[in-house]
RNA sequence: UGACCCAUGGUGUAGUGGUAGCACAUCUGAUUUUGGUUCAGCCAGCCUAGGUUCGAGUCCUGGUGGGUCAACCA
């Protein structure tokens, strides 16, 4: 056992959370137990940002022989729905993770209620009957201390009685809340008597109408961690300011549970994922779906996990991406190119290449016999011989990509142009002899002559030509309905007003899309799949029998920061 | 005129107080029956000023810059 190398390698790549976990383990904290949780609120679909949290929460558990449970933070029934519960579970599994137990914060409503009662009895919580405006006003500002509520020192018995009423249905929403009695002058706004219970009459997706008073996040999250035995409660940076309150409640809880000894959950925070050109706010994504700007949460333009899935992203590529970007406390913006690199890398290795012509123009091989056909062999994946090959029918009248032809070509144009030889992939070398244009000057047919000695595999076929084009036989190809997606999500311009950009996006008259980016397409319907191949490098990452096929064209056009206004997109 | 968090090439991320690495992006060249892939290479970095130290990206202090916090959201 002299190889200390792998271990050292691992040590080097530790992120700061892992370093903390290892330290805790070394110090014997929480009896050397590791337990995490992934705590989504079921109020939307998971997006790529959640993937980062998932990889962290589940990753830590995996790496240190702990457990990671799934816990739905369902303390606000007015926003939540079972539809979201189901999609969240599906997406986590698709990403490649499996939770230990499935919990709900609502499982703890009774325990939380009892805890709240205990706080009231200890004079650490009280019922406030002021309006939300009044309470906000008394809260002060970050630089100005708050003032105490006139209800702050009401008798315990009164609070107890009103708290029960809050849950009985006789109290209207908004007319009464339970507040923790902490410190209205604290420099931490969250300590200024935070609201811990409010009244909501909307039925809960799990508990129905049995509760009317619901705990707030701050009063439910740490407590749920505690009830479950979570040791490392990992979340994003915006919760840093909540941590003192998290600890305050845990302290109170521990006073009631001396039997729990040294155990306590601790919160750690890492930087949230933001991606260039990508809208990540749940609120905005919800708006895009609800108002019909996209076809649903899994619209391929959405940055949701199901959107990426439908677009052809693999779970491996997303995990690799997350691995690459790391976890720190620095709030940066990741270049989406890194994500795209991850999917290209993965697909290059595993995707089967097939043929398709998107924007066809007819190519006639004038010296090829009228009714002759030949079967040409096409390798499925040049990166992997084991993937085999398939056949494509060659004939006199072909289709090629319109942009692969230029009548007057510049020097660096290596594709079809009069007088220049190009190879038709898997077939012959041909030389363009001219074209026919209509009265508007649009090219209708292109003519070329083939060299019979240059069929793939023949000795002459080794002749060097600069360009290789993909093609289909006009007669032996099938139409497919393909919808193109340019990158839709703009935003990202650190100095600009993102909110304004978003409004622009929603305005159909000035729908901004980024041009010059890789074209991505969704195959809506396709007959036999071998007849599709893509521009230059076509990636086809889909079960051929699946109706929900996805295509990714790897055009590798460089991403430019140029915006173009396009109307009537879609 | 608050509290808390943060600062390493264009972007992101490593660096027990001891030669600043890696990935992506860009650009150049080679290979290539996908303008893909692969390979080689270029460009480019420790916010600032002090202090501690033989030695500071790392520790301390002060600046500067950025972020978070004032929902009956999570």
Coordinates of N, CA and C in Angstrom, one line a residue, chain A residues 413-521:
Chain A
X413 N -13.4 29.1 -48.9 CA -14.6 28.3 -49.0 C -14.2 27.0 -49.6
X414 N -14.3 25.9 -48.8 CA -13.9 24.6 -49.3 C -15.0 23.7 -49.7
X415 N -16.2 24.3 -49.8 CA -17.3 23.4 -50.1 C -17.6 23.5 -51.6
X416 N -18.9 23.3 -52.0 CA -19.2 23.2 -53.4 C -19.2 24.6 -54.1
X417 N -18.4 24.7 -55.2 CA -18.4 25.9 -56.0 C -17.9 25.5 -57.3
X418 N -18.3 26.1 -58.4 CA -18.0 25.7 -59.7 C -16.4 25.5 -59.9
X419 N -16.1 24.3 -60.4 CA -14.7 24.1 -60.7 C -13.9 23.4 -59.6
X420 N -14.5 23.3 -58.4 CA -13.8 22.8 -57.2 C -14.3 21.4 -56.9
X421 N -13.4 20.5 -56.6 CA -13.7 19.2 -56.2 C -14.1 19.1 -54.7
X422 N -15.1 18.4 -54.4 CA -15.5 18.1 -53.0 C -15.8 16.6 -52.9
X423 N -15.8 16.1 -51.7 CA -16.2 14.8 -51.5 C -17.6 14.7 -50.9
X424 N -18.4 13.8 -51.5 CA -19.7 13.5 -50.9 C -19.4 12.4 -49.9
X425 N -19.7 12.7 -48.7 CA -19.2 11.8 -47.6 C -19.7 10.4 -47.8
X426 N -18.8 9.5 -47.7 CA -19.1 8.0 -47.8 C -19.3 7.7 -49.3
X427 N -19.2 8.6 -50.2 CA -19.5 8.3 -51.6 C -18.3 8.8 -52.5
X428 N -18.7 9.5 -53.5 CA -17.7 9.9 -54.5 C -17.1 11.3 -54.4
X429 N -16.0 11.5 -55.1 CA -15.6 12.9 -55.2 C -16.3 13.5 -56.4
X430 N -16.8 14.7 -56.3 CA -17.5 15.3 -57.4 C -16.9 16.7 -57.7
X431 N -17.2 17.1 -58.9 CA -16.7 18.4 -59.3 C -17.9 19.2 -59.8
X432 N -18.1 20.3 -59.2 CA -19.2 21.2 -59.6 C -19.0 21.8 -61.0
X433 N -20.1 21.7 -61.8 CA -19.9 22.3 -63.2 C -20.8 23.5 -63.4
X434 N -21.7 23.8 -62.4 CA -22.6 24.9 -62.6 C -23.9 24.8 -61.9
X435 N -24.8 25.8 -62.1 CA -26.0 25.7 -61.4 C -27.1 26.4 -62.2
X436 N -28.4 26.2 -61.8 CA -29.5 26.8 -62.5 C -30.2 27.7 -61.5
X437 N -30.4 28.9 -61.9 CA -31.1 29.8 -61.0 C -32.5 30.3 -61.6
X438 N -33.4 30.6 -60.7 CA -34.7 31.1 -61.2 C -34.6 32.6 -61.4
X439 N -35.7 33.2 -61.8 CA -35.7 34.6 -62.2 C -35.3 35.5 -61.1
X440 N -35.4 35.0 -59.8 CA -35.1 35.9 -58.7 C -33.6 35.7 -58.3
X441 N -32.9 34.8 -59.0 CA -31.5 34.6 -58.8 C -31.3 33.6 -57.7
X442 N -32.4 32.9 -57.3 CA -32.2 31.8 -56.3 C -31.7 30.5 -57.0
X443 N -30.7 29.9 -56.4 CA -30.2 28.6 -57.0 C -31.3 27.5 -56.8
X444 N -31.6 26.9 -58.0 CA -32.6 25.8 -57.9 C -32.0 24.5 -58.1
X445 N -30.9 24.4 -58.9 CA -30.3 23.1 -59.1 C -28.8 23.3 -59.2
X446 N -28.0 22.4 -58.7 CA -26.6 22.5 -58.9 C -26.2 21.2 -59.7
X447 N -25.2 21.4 -60.5 CA -24.7 20.3 -61.3 C -23.3 20.0 -61.0
X448 N -23.1 18.6 -61.1 CA -21.7 18.2 -60.8 C -21.4 16.9 -61.5
X449 N -20.2 16.6 -61.7 CA -19.8 15.3 -62.3 C -19.0 14.5 -61.3
X450 N -19.3 13.2 -61.3 CA -18.6 12.4 -60.3 C -17.4 11.6 -60.9
X451 N -16.5 11.3 -60.1 CA -15.3 10.5 -60.6 C -15.5 9.0 -60.1
X452 N -15.9 8.1 -61.0 CA -16.3 6.8 -60.6 C -15.2 6.0 -59.9
X453 N -14.0 6.5 -60.0 CA -12.9 5.8 -59.4 C -12.6 6.2 -57.9
X454 N -13.4 7.1 -57.5 CA -13.2 7.7 -56.1 C -14.2 7.3 -55.1
X455 N -14.9 6.2 -55.4 CA -15.9 5.8 -54.4 C -15.1 5.4 -53.1
X456 N -15.7 5.7 -52.0 CA -15.1 5.4 -50.7 C -14.6 3.9 -50.7
X457 N -13.3 3.8 -50.3 CA -12.8 2.4 -50.3 C -11.9 2.1 -51.5
X458 N -12.2 2.8 -52.6 CA -11.3 2.6 -53.8 C -10.0 3.3 -53.6
X459 N -9.0 2.8 -54.3 CA -7.6 3.4 -54.2 C -7.7 4.9 -54.5
X460 N -8.4 5.3 -55.5 CA -8.4 6.7 -56.0 C -9.1 7.6 -54.9
X461 N -9.8 6.9 -54.0 CA -10.6 7.8 -53.1 C -9.7 8.5 -52.1
X462 N -8.4 8.1 -52.1 CA -7.6 8.8 -51.1 C -7.1 10.2 -51.6
X463 N -7.6 10.5 -52.8 CA -7.2 11.8 -53.3 C -7.6 12.9 -52.3
X464 N -6.8 13.9 -52.0 CA -7.1 14.9 -51.1 C -8.1 16.0 -51.6
X465 N -9.2 16.2 -51.0 CA -10.0 17.3 -51.3 C -10.3 18.0 -50.0
X466 N -10.5 19.3 -50.1 CA -10.6 20.1 -48.9 C -12.0 20.0 -48.2
X467 N -13.0 19.7 -49.0 CA -14.3 19.7 -48.3 C -15.0 18.4 -48.4
X468 N -15.8 18.1 -47.5 CA -16.7 16.9 -47.5 C -18.1 17.3 -47.1
X469 N -19.0 16.9 -48.0 CA -20.4 17.4 -47.7 C -21.3 16.2 -47.4
X470 N -22.3 16.4 -46.6 CA -23.3 15.4 -46.4 C -24.4 15.6 -47.4
X471 N -25.1 14.5 -47.6 CA -26.1 14.5 -48.7 C -27.2 13.5 -48.5
X472 N -28.3 13.6 -49.2 CA -29.3 12.6 -49.2 C -29.8 12.4 -50.7
X473 N -30.3 11.2 -51.0 CA -30.9 11.0 -52.3 C -32.3 11.6 -52.2
X474 N -32.6 12.4 -53.2 CA -33.9 13.0 -53.1 C -35.0 12.0 -53.0
X475 N -34.9 11.0 -53.9 CA -36.0 10.0 -54.0 C -36.0 9.1 -52.7
X476 N -34.9 8.9 -52.1 CA -34.9 7.9 -51.0 C -34.7 8.5 -49.6
X477 N -35.2 9.7 -49.5 CA -35.1 10.3 -48.2 C -36.6 10.6 -47.7
X478 N -36.7 10.8 -46.5 CA -38.0 11.0 -45.9 C -38.1 12.4 -45.3
X479 N -39.2 13.1 -45.5 CA -39.3 14.4 -44.9 C -39.4 14.3 -43.4
X480 N -38.9 15.2 -42.7 CA -39.0 15.3 -41.3 C -39.3 16.7 -40.9
X481 N -40.1 16.8 -39.8 CA -40.4 18.1 -39.4 C -39.4 18.5 -38.3
X482 N -38.7 19.5 -38.6 CA -37.7 19.9 -37.6 C -38.0 21.4 -37.2
X483 N -37.9 21.6 -35.9 CA -38.1 22.9 -35.4 C -36.7 23.4 -34.9
X484 N -36.4 24.6 -35.4 CA -35.1 25.1 -35.0 C -35.2 26.0 -33.8
X485 N -34.3 25.9 -33.0 CA -34.2 26.8 -31.8 C -32.9 27.5 -31.8
X486 N -33.0 28.8 -31.9 CA -31.8 29.6 -31.7 C -31.8 29.8 -30.2
X487 N -30.7 30.2 -29.7 CA -30.7 30.4 -28.2 C -31.7 31.5 -27.9
X488 N -32.6 31.2 -27.1 CA -33.6 32.2 -26.8 C -33.3 33.1 -25.6
X489 N -32.6 32.4 -24.7 CA -32.5 33.2 -23.4 C -31.3 34.1 -23.5
X490 N -31.7 35.3 -23.4 CA -30.7 36.4 -23.4 C -30.2 36.7 -22.0
X491 N -30.4 37.8 -21.6 CA -30.0 38.3 -20.3 C -28.4 38.2 -20.2
X492 N -27.9 38.4 -19.1 CA -26.5 38.4 -18.8 C -25.9 39.6 -19.5
X493 N -25.7 40.5 -18.8 CA -25.0 41.7 -19.1 C -24.9 42.4 -17.8
X494 N -23.8 42.0 -17.1 CA -23.7 42.4 -15.7 C -24.0 43.8 -15.4
X495 N -23.8 44.7 -16.4 CA -24.0 46.1 -16.1 C -25.4 46.6 -16.5
X496 N -26.1 45.7 -17.1 CA -27.4 46.1 -17.5 C -28.5 45.7 -16.6
X497 N -29.6 46.2 -16.8 CA -30.8 45.8 -16.0 C -31.4 44.5 -16.5
X498 N -31.2 43.5 -15.7 CA -31.7 42.2 -16.2 C -33.2 42.1 -16.2
X499 N -33.8 42.9 -15.3 CA -35.3 42.9 -15.3 C -35.8 43.5 -16.6
X500 N -35.1 44.5 -17.1 CA -35.5 45.2 -18.3 C -35.3 44.2 -19.5
X501 N -34.2 43.6 -19.5 CA -33.9 42.6 -20.5 C -35.0 41.5 -20.6
X502 N -35.4 41.1 -19.5 CA -36.4 40.1 -19.4 C -37.7 40.6 -20.0
X503 N -38.1 41.8 -19.7 CA -39.3 42.3 -20.3 C -39.2 42.4 -21.8
X504 N -38.0 42.8 -22.2 CA -37.8 42.8 -23.7 C -38.0 41.5 -24.3
X505 N -37.6 40.5 -23.6 CA -37.7 39.1 -24.1 C -39.2 38.8 -24.3
X506 N -40.0 39.3 -23.4 CA -41.4 38.9 -23.4 C -42.2 39.7 -24.4
X507 N -41.6 40.7 -24.9 CA -42.3 41.5 -25.9 C -42.1 40.9 -27.3
X508 N -43.2 40.4 -27.8 CA -43.1 39.7 -29.1 C -42.6 40.5 -30.3
X509 N -42.8 41.8 -30.1 CA -42.3 42.7 -31.2 C -40.8 42.9 -31.2
X510 N -40.2 42.6 -30.2 CA -38.8 42.8 -30.1 C -38.1 41.6 -29.5
X511 N -38.6 40.5 -29.9 CA -38.0 39.2 -29.3 C -36.5 39.2 -29.7
X512 N -35.7 39.2 -28.7 CA -34.3 39.2 -29.0 C -33.7 37.8 -29.0
X513 N -33.0 37.5 -30.0 CA -32.4 36.2 -29.9 C -30.9 36.4 -30.3
X514 N -30.1 35.5 -29.8 CA -28.7 35.6 -30.1 C -28.5 34.9 -31.4
X515 N -27.9 35.6 -32.3 CA -27.6 34.9 -33.6 C -26.1 34.4 -33.6
X516 N -25.8 33.7 -34.6 CA -24.4 33.2 -34.7 C -24.1 32.2 -33.6
X517 N -25.1 31.6 -33.1 CA -24.8 30.6 -32.1 C -25.0 29.2 -32.7
X518 N -24.7 28.2 -32.0 CA -24.9 26.9 -32.6 C -26.4 26.7 -32.7
X519 N -26.8 26.1 -33.8 CA -28.2 25.9 -34.0 C -28.6 24.6 -33.3
X520 N -29.7 24.7 -32.6 CA -30.1 23.4 -32.0 C -31.5 23.2 -32.5
X521 N -31.8 21.9 -32.7 CA -33.1 21.6 -33.3 C -33.8 20.5 -32.6

